[in-house]
Every structure is written in C-alpha cells, then in structure tokens.
Short mmCIF file of C-alpha atoms in Angstrom, two decimals:
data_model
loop_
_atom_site.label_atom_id
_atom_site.label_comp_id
_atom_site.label_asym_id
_atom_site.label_seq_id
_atom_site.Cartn_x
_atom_site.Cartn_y
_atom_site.Cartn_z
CA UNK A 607 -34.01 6.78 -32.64
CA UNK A 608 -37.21 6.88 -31.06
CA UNK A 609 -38.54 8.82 -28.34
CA UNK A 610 -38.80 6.49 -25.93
CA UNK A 611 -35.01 5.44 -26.34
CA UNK A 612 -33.79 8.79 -25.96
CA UNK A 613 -36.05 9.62 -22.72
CA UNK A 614 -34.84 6.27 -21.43
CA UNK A 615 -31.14 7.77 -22.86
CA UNK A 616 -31.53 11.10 -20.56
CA UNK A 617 -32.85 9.03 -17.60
CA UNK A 618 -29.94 6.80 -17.10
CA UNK A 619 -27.28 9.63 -17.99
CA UNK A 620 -28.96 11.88 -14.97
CA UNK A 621 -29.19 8.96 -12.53
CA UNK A 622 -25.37 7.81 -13.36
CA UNK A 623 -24.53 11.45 -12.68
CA UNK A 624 -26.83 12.26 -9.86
CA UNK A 625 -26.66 9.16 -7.79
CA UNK A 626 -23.00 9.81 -6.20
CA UNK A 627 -24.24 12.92 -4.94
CA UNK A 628 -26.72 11.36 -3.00
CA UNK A 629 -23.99 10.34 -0.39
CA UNK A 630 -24.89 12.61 2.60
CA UNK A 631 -22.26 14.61 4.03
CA UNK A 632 -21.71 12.89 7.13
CA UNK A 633 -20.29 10.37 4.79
CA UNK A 634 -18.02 12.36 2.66
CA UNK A 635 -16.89 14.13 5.92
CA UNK A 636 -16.14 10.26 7.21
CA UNK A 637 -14.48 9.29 4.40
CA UNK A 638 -12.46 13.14 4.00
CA UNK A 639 -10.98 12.11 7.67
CA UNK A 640 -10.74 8.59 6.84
CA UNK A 641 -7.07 7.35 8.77
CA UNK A 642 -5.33 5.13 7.42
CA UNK A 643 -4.27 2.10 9.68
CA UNK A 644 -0.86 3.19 10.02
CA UNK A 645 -1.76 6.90 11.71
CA UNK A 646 -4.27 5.28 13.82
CA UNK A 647 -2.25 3.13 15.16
CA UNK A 648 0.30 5.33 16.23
CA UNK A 649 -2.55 7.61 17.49
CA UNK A 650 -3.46 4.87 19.78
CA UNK A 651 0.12 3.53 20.79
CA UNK A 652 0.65 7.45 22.09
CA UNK A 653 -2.50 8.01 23.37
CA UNK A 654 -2.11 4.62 25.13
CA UNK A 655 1.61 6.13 26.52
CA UNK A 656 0.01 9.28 27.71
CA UNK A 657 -2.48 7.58 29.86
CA UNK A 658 -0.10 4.77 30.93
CA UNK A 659 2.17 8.36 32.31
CA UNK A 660 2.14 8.26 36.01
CA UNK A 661 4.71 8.48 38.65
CA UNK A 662 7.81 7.58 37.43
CA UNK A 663 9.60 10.94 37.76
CA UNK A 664 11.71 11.02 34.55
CA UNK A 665 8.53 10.27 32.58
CA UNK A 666 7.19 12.97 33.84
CA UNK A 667 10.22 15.29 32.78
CA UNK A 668 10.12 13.68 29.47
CA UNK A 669 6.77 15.29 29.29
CA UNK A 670 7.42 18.71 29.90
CA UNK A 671 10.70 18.17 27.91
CA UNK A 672 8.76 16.88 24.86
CA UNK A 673 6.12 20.42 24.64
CA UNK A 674 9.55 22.08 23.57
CA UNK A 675 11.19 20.81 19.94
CA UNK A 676 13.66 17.93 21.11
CA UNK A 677 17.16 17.90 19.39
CA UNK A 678 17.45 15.45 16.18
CA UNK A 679 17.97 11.76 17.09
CA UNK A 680 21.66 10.63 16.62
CA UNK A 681 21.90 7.96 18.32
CA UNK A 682 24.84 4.85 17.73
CA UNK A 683 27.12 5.86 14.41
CA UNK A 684 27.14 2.48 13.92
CA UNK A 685 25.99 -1.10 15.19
CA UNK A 686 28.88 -2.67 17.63
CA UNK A 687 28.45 -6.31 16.19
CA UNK A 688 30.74 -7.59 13.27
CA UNK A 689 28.13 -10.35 12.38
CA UNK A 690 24.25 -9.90 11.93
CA UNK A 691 22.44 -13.87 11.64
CA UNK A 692 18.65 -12.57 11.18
CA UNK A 693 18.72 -9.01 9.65
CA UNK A 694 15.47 -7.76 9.49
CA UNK A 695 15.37 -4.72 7.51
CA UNK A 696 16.86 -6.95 4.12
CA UNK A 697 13.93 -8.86 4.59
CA UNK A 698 10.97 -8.32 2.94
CA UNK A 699 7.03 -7.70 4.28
CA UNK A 700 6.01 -11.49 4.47
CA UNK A 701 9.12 -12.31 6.21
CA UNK A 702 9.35 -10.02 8.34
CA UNK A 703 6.36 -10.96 10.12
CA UNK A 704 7.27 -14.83 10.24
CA UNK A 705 10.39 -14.30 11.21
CA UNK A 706 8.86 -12.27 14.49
CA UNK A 707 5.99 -14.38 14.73
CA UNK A 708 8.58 -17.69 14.70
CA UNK A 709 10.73 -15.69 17.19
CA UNK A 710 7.98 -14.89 19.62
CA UNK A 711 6.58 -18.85 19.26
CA UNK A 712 9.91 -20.41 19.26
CA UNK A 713 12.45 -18.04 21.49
CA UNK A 714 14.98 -21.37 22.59
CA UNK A 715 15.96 -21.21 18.73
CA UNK A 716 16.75 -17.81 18.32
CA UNK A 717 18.48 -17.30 21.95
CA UNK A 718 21.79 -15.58 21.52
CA UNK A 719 21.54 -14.60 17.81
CA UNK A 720 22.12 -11.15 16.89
CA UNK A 721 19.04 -10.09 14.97
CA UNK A 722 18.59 -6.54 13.47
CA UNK A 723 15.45 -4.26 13.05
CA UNK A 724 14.00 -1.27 11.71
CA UNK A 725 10.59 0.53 12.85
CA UNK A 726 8.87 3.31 14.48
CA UNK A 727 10.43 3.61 17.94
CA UNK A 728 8.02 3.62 21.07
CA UNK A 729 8.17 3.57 24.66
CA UNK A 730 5.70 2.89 27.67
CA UNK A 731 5.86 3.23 31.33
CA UNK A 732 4.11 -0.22 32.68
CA UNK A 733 3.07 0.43 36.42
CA UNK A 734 2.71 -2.55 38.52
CA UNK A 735 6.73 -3.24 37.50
CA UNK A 736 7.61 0.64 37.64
CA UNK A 737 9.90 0.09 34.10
CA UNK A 738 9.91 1.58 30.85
CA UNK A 739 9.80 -0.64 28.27
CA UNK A 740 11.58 0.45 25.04
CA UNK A 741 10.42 -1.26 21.68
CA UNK A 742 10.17 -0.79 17.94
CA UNK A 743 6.91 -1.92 16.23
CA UNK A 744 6.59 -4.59 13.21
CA UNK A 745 3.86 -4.62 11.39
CA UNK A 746 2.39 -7.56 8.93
CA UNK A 747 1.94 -7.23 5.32
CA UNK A 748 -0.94 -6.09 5.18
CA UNK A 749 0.08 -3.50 7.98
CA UNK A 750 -3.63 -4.35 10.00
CA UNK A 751 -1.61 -6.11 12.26
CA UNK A 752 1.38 -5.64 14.60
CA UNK A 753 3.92 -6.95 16.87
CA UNK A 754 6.67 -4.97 19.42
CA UNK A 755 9.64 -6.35 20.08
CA UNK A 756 11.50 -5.41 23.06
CA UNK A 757 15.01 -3.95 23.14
CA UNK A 758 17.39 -2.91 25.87
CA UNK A 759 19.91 -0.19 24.25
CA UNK A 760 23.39 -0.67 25.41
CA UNK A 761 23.47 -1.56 29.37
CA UNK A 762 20.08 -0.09 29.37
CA UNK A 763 21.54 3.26 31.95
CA UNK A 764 20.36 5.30 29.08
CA UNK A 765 18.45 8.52 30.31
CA UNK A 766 14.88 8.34 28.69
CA UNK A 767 15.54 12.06 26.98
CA UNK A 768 18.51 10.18 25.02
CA UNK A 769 15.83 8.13 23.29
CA UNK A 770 13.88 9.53 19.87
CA UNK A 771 10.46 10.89 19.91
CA UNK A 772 7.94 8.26 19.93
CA UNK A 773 7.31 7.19 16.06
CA UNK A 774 10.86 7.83 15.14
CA UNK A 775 12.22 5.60 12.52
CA UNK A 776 15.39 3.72 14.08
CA UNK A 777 17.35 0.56 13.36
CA UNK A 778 18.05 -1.66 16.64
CA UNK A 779 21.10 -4.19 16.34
CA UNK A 780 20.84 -6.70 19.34
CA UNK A 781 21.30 -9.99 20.72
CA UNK A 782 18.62 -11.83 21.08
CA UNK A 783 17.41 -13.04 25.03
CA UNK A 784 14.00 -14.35 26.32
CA UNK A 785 13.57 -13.58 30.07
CA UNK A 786 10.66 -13.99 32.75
CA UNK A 787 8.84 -11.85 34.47
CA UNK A 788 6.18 -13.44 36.99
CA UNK A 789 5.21 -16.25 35.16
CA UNK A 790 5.19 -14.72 31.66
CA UNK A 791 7.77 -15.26 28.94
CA UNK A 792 8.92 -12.09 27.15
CA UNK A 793 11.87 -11.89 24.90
CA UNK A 794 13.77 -8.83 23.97
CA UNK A 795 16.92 -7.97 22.34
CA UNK A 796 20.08 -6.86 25.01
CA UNK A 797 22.92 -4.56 24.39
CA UNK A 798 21.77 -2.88 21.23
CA UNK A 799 22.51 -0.54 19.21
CA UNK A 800 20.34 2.49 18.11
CA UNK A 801 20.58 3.79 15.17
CA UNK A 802 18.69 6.56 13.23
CA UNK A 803 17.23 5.03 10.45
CA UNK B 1149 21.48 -9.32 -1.94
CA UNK B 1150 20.44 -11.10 -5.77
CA UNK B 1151 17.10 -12.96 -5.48
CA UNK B 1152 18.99 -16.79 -5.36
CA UNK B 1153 20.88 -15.67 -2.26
CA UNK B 1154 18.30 -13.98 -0.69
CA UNK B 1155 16.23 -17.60 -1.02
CA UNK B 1156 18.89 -19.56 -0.18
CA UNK B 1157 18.98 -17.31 3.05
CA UNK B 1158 15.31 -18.07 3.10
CA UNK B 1159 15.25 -21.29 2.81
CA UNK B 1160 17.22 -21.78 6.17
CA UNK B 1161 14.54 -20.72 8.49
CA UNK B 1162 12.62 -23.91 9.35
CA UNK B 1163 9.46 -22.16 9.01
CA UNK B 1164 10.15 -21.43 5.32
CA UNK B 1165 10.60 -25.13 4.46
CA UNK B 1166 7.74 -25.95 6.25
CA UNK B 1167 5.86 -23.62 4.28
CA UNK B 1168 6.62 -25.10 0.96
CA UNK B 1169 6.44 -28.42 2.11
CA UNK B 1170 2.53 -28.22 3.16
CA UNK B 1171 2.21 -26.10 0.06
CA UNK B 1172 3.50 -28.89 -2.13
CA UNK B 1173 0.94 -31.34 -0.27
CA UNK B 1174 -2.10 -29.54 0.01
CA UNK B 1175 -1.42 -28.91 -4.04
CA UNK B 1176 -0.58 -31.95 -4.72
CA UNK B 1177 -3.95 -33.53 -2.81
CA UNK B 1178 -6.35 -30.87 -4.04
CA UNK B 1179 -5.80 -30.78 -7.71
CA UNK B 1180 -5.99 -35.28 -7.34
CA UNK B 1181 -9.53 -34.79 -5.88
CA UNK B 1182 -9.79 -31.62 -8.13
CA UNK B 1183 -9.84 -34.19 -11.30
CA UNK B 1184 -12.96 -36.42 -9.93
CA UNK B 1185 -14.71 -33.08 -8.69
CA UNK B 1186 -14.17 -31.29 -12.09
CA UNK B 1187 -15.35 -34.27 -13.75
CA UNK B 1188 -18.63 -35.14 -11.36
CA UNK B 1189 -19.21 -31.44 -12.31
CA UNK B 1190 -19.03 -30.81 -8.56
CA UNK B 1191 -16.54 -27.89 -8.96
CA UNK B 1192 -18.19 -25.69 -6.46
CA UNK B 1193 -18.25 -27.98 -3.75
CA UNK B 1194 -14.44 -26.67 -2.88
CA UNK B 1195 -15.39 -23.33 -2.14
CA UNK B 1196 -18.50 -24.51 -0.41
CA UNK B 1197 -16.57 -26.21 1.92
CA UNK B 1198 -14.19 -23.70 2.51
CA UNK B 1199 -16.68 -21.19 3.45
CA UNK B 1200 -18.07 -23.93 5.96
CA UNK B 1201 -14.55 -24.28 7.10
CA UNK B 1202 -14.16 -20.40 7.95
CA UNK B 1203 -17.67 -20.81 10.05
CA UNK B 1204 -16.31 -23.23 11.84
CA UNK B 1205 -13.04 -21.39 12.76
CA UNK B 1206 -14.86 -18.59 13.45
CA UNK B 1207 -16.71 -20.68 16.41
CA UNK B 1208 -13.23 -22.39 17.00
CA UNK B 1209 -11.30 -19.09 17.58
CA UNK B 1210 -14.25 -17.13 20.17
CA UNK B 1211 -14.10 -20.46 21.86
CA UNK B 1212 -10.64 -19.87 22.39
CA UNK B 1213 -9.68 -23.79 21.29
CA UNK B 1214 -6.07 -23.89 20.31
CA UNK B 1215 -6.13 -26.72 17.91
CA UNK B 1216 -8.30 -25.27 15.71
CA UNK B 1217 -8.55 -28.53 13.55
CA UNK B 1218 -10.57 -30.27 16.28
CA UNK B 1219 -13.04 -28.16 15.10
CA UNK B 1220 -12.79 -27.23 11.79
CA UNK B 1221 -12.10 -30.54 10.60
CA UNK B 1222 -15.40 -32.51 11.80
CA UNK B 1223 -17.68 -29.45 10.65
CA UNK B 1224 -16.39 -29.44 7.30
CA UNK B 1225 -16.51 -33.51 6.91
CA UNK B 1226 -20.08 -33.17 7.79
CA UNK B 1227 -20.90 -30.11 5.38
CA UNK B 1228 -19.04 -32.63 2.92
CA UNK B 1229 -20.81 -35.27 3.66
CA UNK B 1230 -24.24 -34.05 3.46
CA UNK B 1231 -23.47 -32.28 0.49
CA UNK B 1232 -22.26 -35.04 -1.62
CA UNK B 1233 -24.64 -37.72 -0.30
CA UNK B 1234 -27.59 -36.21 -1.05
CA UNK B 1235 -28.53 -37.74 -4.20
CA UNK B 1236 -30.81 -37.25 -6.75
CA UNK B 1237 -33.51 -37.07 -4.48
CA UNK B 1238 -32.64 -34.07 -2.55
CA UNK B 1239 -35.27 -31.05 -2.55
CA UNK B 1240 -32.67 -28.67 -3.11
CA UNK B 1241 -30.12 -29.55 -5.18
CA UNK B 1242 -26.45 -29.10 -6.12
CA UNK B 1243 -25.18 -25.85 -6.86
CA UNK B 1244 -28.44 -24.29 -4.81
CA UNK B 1245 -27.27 -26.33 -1.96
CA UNK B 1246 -23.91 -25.46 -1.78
CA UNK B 1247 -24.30 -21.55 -2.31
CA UNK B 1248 -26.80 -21.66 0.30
CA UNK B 1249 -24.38 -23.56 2.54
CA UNK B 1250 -22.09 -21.50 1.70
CA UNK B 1251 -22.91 -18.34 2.04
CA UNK B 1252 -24.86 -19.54 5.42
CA UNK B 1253 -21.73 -20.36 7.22
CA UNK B 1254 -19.43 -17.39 6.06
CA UNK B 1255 -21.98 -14.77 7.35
CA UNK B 1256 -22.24 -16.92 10.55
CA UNK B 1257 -18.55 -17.22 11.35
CA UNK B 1258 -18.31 -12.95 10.42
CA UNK B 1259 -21.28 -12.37 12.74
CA UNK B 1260 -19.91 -14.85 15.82
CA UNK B 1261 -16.26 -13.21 15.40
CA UNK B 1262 -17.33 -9.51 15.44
CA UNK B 1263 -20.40 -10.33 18.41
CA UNK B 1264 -18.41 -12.54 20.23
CA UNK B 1265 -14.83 -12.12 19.71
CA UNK B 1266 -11.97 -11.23 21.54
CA UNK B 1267 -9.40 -10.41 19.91
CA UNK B 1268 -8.62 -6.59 18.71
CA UNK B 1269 -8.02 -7.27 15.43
CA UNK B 1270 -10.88 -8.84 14.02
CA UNK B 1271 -10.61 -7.95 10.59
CA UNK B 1272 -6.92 -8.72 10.28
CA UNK B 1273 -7.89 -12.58 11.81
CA UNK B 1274 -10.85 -12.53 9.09
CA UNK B 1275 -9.02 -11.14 6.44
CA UNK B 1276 -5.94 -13.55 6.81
CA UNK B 1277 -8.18 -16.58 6.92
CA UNK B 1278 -10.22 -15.39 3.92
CA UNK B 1279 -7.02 -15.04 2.09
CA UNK B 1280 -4.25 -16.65 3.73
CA UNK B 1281 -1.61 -14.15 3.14
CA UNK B 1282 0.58 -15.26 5.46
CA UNK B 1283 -0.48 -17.71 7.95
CA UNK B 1284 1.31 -20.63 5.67
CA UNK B 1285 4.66 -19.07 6.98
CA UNK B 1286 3.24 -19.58 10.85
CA UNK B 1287 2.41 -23.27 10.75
CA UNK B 1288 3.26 -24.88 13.76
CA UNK B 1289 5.30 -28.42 13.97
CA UNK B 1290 1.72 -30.14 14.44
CA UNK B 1291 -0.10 -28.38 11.56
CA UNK B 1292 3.16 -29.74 9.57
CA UNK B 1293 2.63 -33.12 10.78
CA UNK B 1294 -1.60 -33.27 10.30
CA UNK B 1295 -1.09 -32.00 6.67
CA UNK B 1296 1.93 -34.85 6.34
CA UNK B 1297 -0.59 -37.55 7.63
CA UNK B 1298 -3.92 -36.15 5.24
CA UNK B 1299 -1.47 -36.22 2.23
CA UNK B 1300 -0.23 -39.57 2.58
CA UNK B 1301 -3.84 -40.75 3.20
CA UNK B 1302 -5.40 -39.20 0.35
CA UNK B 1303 -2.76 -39.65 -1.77
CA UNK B 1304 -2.87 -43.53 -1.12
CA UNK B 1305 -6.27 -43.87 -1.29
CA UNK B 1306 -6.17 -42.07 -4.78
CA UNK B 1307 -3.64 -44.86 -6.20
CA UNK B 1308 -4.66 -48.07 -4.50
CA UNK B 1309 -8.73 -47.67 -5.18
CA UNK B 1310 -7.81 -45.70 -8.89
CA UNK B 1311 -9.83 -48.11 -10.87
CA UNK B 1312 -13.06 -47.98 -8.60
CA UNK B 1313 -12.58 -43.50 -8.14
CA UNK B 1314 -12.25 -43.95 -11.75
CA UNK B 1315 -15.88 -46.20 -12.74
CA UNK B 1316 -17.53 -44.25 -9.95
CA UNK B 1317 -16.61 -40.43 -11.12
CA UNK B 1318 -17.39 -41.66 -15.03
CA UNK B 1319 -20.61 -43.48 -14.39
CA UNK B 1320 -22.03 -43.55 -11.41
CA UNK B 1321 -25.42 -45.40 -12.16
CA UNK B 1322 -23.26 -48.17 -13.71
CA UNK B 1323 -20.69 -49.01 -11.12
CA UNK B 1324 -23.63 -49.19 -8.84
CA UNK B 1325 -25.29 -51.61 -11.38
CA UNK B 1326 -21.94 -53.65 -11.15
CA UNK B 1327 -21.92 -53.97 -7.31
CA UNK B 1328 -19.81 -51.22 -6.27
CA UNK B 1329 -20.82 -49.32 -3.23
CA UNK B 1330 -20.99 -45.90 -4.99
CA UNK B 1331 -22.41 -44.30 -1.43
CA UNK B 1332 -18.98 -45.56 0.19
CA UNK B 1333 -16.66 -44.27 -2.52
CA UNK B 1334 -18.68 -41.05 -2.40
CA UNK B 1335 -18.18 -41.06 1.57
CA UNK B 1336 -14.24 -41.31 1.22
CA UNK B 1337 -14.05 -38.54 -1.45
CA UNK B 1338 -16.34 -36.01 0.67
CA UNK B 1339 -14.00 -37.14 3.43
CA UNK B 1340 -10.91 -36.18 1.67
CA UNK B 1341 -11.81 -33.15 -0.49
CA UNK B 1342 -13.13 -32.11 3.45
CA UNK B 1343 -9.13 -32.75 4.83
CA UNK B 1344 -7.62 -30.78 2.11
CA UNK B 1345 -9.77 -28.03 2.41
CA UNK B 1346 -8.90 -27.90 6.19
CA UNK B 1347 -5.27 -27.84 6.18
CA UNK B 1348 -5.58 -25.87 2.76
CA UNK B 1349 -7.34 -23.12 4.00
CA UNK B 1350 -3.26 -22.20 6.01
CA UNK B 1351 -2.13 -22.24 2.56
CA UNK B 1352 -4.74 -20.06 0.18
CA UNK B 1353 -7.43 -19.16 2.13
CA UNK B 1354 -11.03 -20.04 2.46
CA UNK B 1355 -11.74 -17.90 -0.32
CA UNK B 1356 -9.31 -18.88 -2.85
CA UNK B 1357 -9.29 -22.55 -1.87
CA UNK B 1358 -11.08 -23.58 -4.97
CA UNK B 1359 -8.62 -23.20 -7.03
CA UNK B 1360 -6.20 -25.10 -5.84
CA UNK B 1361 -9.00 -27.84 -6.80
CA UNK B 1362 -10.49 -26.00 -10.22
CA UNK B 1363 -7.56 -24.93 -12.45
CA UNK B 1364 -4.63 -27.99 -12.06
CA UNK B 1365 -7.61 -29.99 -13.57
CA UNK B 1366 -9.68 -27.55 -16.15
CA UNK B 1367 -5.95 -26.41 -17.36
CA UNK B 1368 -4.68 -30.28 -17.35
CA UNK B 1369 -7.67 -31.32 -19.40
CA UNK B 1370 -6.76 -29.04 -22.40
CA UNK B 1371 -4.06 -30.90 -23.56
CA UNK B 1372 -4.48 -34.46 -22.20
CA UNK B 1373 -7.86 -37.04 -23.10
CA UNK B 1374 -7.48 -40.12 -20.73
CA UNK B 1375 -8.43 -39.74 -16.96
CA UNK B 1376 -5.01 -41.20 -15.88
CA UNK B 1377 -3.25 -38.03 -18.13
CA UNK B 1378 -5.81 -35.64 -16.85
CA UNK B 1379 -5.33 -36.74 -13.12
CA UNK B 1380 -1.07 -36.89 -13.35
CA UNK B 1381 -1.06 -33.77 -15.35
CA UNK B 1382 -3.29 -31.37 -13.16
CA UNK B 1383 -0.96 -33.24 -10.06
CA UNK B 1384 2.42 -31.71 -11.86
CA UNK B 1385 0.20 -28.55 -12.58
CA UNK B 1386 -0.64 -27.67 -9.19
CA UNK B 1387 2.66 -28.71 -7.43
CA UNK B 1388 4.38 -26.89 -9.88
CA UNK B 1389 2.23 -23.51 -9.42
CA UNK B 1390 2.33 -24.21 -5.73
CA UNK B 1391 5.65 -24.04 -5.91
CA UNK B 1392 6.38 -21.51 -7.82
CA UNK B 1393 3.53 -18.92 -6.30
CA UNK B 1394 4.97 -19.50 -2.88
CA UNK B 1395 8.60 -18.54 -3.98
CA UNK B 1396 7.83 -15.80 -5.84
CA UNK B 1397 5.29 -14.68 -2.85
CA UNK B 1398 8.37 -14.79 -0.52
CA UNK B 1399 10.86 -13.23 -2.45
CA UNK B 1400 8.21 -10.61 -3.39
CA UNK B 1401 6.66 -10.22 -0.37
CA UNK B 1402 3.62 -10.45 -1.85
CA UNK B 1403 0.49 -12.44 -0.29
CA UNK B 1404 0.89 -16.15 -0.14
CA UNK B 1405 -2.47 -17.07 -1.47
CA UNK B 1406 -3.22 -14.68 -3.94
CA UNK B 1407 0.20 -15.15 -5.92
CA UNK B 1408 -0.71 -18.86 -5.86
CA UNK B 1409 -3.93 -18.43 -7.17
CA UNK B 1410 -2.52 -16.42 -10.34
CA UNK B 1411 -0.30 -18.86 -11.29
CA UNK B 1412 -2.80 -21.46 -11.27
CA UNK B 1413 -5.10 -19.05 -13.91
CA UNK B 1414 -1.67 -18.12 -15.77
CA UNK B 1415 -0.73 -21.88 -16.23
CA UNK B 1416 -4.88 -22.35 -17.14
CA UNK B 1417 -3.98 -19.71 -19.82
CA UNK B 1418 -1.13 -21.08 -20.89
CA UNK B 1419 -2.58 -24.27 -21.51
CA UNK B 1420 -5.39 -22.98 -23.59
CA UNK B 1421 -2.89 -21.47 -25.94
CA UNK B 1422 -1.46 -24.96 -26.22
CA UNK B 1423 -5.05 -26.12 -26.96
CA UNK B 1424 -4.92 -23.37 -30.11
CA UNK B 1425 -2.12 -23.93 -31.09
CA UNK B 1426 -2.71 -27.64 -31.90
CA UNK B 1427 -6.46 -27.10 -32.99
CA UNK B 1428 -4.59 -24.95 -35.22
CA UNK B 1429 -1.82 -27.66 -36.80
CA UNK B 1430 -4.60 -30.39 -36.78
CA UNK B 1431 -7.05 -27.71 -38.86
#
C-alpha cells in the first residue's frame, strides 16, 4: 500500500473520530437536558395552573395542602354505568385522537353517550367565570399534540383536595353533554366516575 | 377484544368509513394518472406538486381560510400546469424544474408558518401535513364530498378519452401529427394529477404522496405488457394497498401514511419476485 493511501488512511480515521467532539458544550449540555414533549408539557400545563392561582379560596388551600405529601388517590372502586358506547382506553393511539377530535367537531352525535377515558388528570382555576375546571389530557399519536376534555365527577360537590395531584393517571367514566358558556360551545362529560388508573 | 371485533367496532364511527372511503379514491385516481406519469417518465412531478401543495397550505392556514382547498387547489393546478406545459423549449427543464419548484415552495410554506403563524403547535401542523398521520381520520363531510366529486371526474375522464390518454402518453409527436390537441390532453392530466394530489395530501402526506402515483404502476408493470393491463393492474394495486395500509394503520395505531406507503413498496417487491420467478421458468 502506498504512502499516500495510508496518510490519506490515518486522515480520515482521525477526522471520523475527532469530528463529534467538535460539538461545543453548550450543545451537549442542550441535548443532556433535552425534555421530551411529554415532561414539557406537563411542565407547562402546571406552570400554567400556578399562575392561573388567584382568589378562589380553596385553591389557595390546595396550595399549601399540596407542599405536604397528599394521601394516595382512591377515588371511585368502580365506574357506576353498566354500559360503556365509546371506551377510550381499548382504543388505540390513532383513534383515540379521532374519536376526540370527531367529538369536539361533531358534539350533537355523541350527546348522551357514555364515553370512557384514561389520562393524566389536571385542573385549572379560570378567573373571569371563578370555576375550576377538571379535565384529563389526550394526546395524538405522535404525542406533539393534545386535547382536554372536560369532566364533572359525580354531582361535581367534590372538595378540590378529593381530586389527585395534577399528572395523576385516572380513568373518567361519563356521559357525554355539550353546554354553553357565553357564546362558546364546550362539551364535557357529567356524573363521572374517577377512577385510579 | 380480537382484531375483527375491534374493526368491526371501528368501522361504526362515521369518521372511520369516511376514512377508507377517500383512501380507496385518492388510490384508486393516483395510481390511473400514476400509469401515464410513469410512462411520460414524469414520475417526479407527484412529489413536486405535493411540495407546492404544502406551500400553499402553509399560506392557507396563517391566513386563517377554513376551506383550505380554495387555496391549495388553484396553486397546485398552476404549479401543474406550468410544469407540464412547458415543452421542449423550456430553459430549464424537467426534473431541474420540478426540484427547484419543489424545494422552493416547501421552504416557503416552513418559513411563512414558523414567521407568521399562529398556532402553538407548529411543528405538529407541519409534521402532520408532511406525513399525514392522522388527518385522514378528521375529514370533514365536505372534504368527503370534494374527494367524491375529483374521483368521479378523473376517473371518467380516464375511461371515456382512454384511446386519446393512451396515443398522447405513447407518442406524443405523433398524435400531434394526427390532429390531436396534445397541449389540451396535457392540460386535463396536469389538472387531474393537481386534484389528486390535493385531496391526497389528507390521506399520505405531501411527502409521501408520490407513491401513491409511483409504485401501483412501476409494481403493475412487472408482470403485465399492454397499457390497458398496466393501467387496471396498478388501479387493483393501489386500492388494494390503500386498503389494506389504512386497516392495519388503525388497528395498529400506527401512522396512516407511512403504513400505506410500505405496502405500496412491499406489493412493488412482491411483484418483482413474480418478475423472477417467471424470467426464471421462461430461462
């Protein structure tokens, strides 16, 4: 082999090796802390609860209640309807999110079926309507993406320190129910169940 | 739940149906043009088009227009047409054109979405366009009934003027000698293969569009030598892989356009062995 092959040999070896470590630090360090979109988004949704905090006085105790550990979730043993018609957690990725997305463009169609649901749990205290919202999060398949959907648990007089930690896995079992608020459609699901998952 | 029950409980949502029904269409269209396109060595024009088509959508969804297609679809019919009609004496010609086209309008439509967008999620709304994983499970009653219409059209045009798509996708310089209007004929398929690409993008993707166009044909001409084989084979080809990607996508959960795509290069494979295999018996 001749000389030149084997300096030409040495050069490529060195630059295959030495090239990665070229990458400054600042972009290891970005890609060591790197979230992935799940985390984030549940960073944001309870960053996004903290600053939505205001008056509502039992939010506020669920604040000083949630710096100390907060008993296990128990929830409902068991959902109080005999017959599921859209069960969501059978389901798989793709139709999960078309089923939602179809529920949330078409509500008339769905009104009054009992649908059933599994997710992180979240809640957030809207102002101008002084409510807390309760809801479970489904993401799409390609989890980038995400949609809440609504529930009320039971007759809804359920004390906010009955309800899980925020990002607590929980199956909901409700009927299905658009309603109006203002002049904007929402669409939840009324007396659930809640269920740990 | 076995997999038949679990799609038979799929199959009752309305969107599900809908789903394979503008699969089967948008298949069914795309691998009929495929044939002529394949053939006129104009193979690239598909994903040419469909990267138009995303540039377009792109200005569609920062304008905040709800019927996308208004926009989409005149855009990419003009891409077509100036791609297709330019002829021999064109300073920039055929593939060059199209990559340059291409590549032109999917930068643009990234660069308009991120600068000008508003929406949160723009890389989910890029990435589900790109690849259609499951915005053929969202289709709305009118994106049913627009794809219903284009199929019908196309699909029509393809059997009533066979003889003249035929002489003009063989020999072009000789149907023109015989009095056809080549241009025209040339119009109506940059019009079409424009449609499908449209209302296919719900279904694949802009980015994997082409082969709903490339493979039914390449795969169909394997086995069959007459243009009237090739053209009803590749048309059972891609409705069948249609078909048969979106079910297994569902029941998988897997994305729409992607398992599509692979069965279209499985059946390509398949049909190469069958190739072999009678090379083979004839040696």
């Amino acid at each position: 082999m001749s000389v030149q092959k084997l300096v030409f040999g040495a050069v490529l070896v060195v630059a295959l090796v030495g090239l990665p470590g070229c990458a400054g630090n600042d972009r290891r360090d970005a890609l060591s802390t790197q979230q992935g979109v799940a985390e984030v988004l549940q960073q944001q949704t309870e960053a996004q609860d903290a600053q939505g905090q205001a008056t509502g006085q039992e939010y506020a105790d669920a604040q000083q209640q949630s710096e100390t550990p907060k008993k296990e979730f128990v929830g409902d043993a068991a959902p109080a309807f005999e017959q599921v018609d859209i069960d969501l957690t059978s389901m798989n990725a793709d139709m999960v999110y078309a089923t939602v997305y179809d529920m949330m463009a078409n509500p008339a169609a769905y009104e009054g079926k009992t649908v059933r649901m599994t997710g992180p749990y979240y809640y957030t205290y809207y102002e101008p309507t002084a409510a807390i919202y309760y809801y479970v999060l489904i993401k799409d398949a390609m989890a980038c993406c995400s949609q809440g959907l609504e529930f009320v648990w039971g007759d809804g007089s359920h004390a906010l320190d009955e309800y899980p930690e925020n990002g607590t896995e929980v199956i909901v079992t409700g009927t299905f129910k658009p309603y109006r608020e203002g002049e904007t459609l929402y669409v939840h699901l009324v007396g659930a169940s809640l269920e740990a998952a | 739940m076995n997999p038949i029950e679990q799609l038979v409980t799929y199959l009752s949502y309305p969107f599900v149906v809908n789903a394979l029904l503008v699969g089967v269409l948008v298949a069914l269209c795309a691998s009929l043009l495929g044939t002529t396109l394949v053939m006129k060595r104009l193979s690239f024009i598909g994903d040419g088009l469909s990267h138009v088509a995303f540039g377009a959508y792109a200005v569609a969804a920062v304008a905040g227009i709800t019927h996308d297609m208004l926009i989409i679809a005149p855009m990419t019919v003009i891409a077509a047409v100036l791609l297709l009609k330019r002829g021999q004496s064109a300073k920039v010609k055929g593939d060059a054109a199209i990559t340059m086209m291409a590549v032109t309008a999917l930068a643009a439509g990234y660069l308009i979405m991120n600068v000008f967008g508003t929406r949160s999620n723009v890389s989910g709304d890029v990435c589900s366009t790109l690849f259609g994983s499951t915005s053929v499970l969202t289709l709305t009653p009118f994106d049913v009934a627009v794809c219903a219409v284009m199929s019908v059209i196309v699909v029509s045009c393809f059997v009533l003027l066979y003889n003249r798509v035929f002489a003009v996708t063989f020999d072009e310089a000789f149907a023109q000698a015989s009095g056809l209007p080549v241009g025209r004929y040339n119009l109506a398929i940059a019009v079409m293969i424009a449609l499908v690409i449209v209302v296919g993008m719900n279904l694949v993707g802009a980015l994997l569009l082409s082969a709903l166009v490339v493979f039914p044909a390449l795969a169909a001409m394997r086995v069959c030598r007459t243009f009237r084989n090739v053209t009803i084979v590749a048309a059972c080809i891609g409705v069948a892989c249609a078909l048969v990607g979106m079910l297994a996508s569902i029941l998988a959960g897997t994305p729409v356009g992607s398992t599509i795509v692979m069965c279209d290069a499985l059946a390509f494979g398949l049909f190469c062995l069958i190739e072999r295999a009678r090379e083979g018996r004839g040696a």
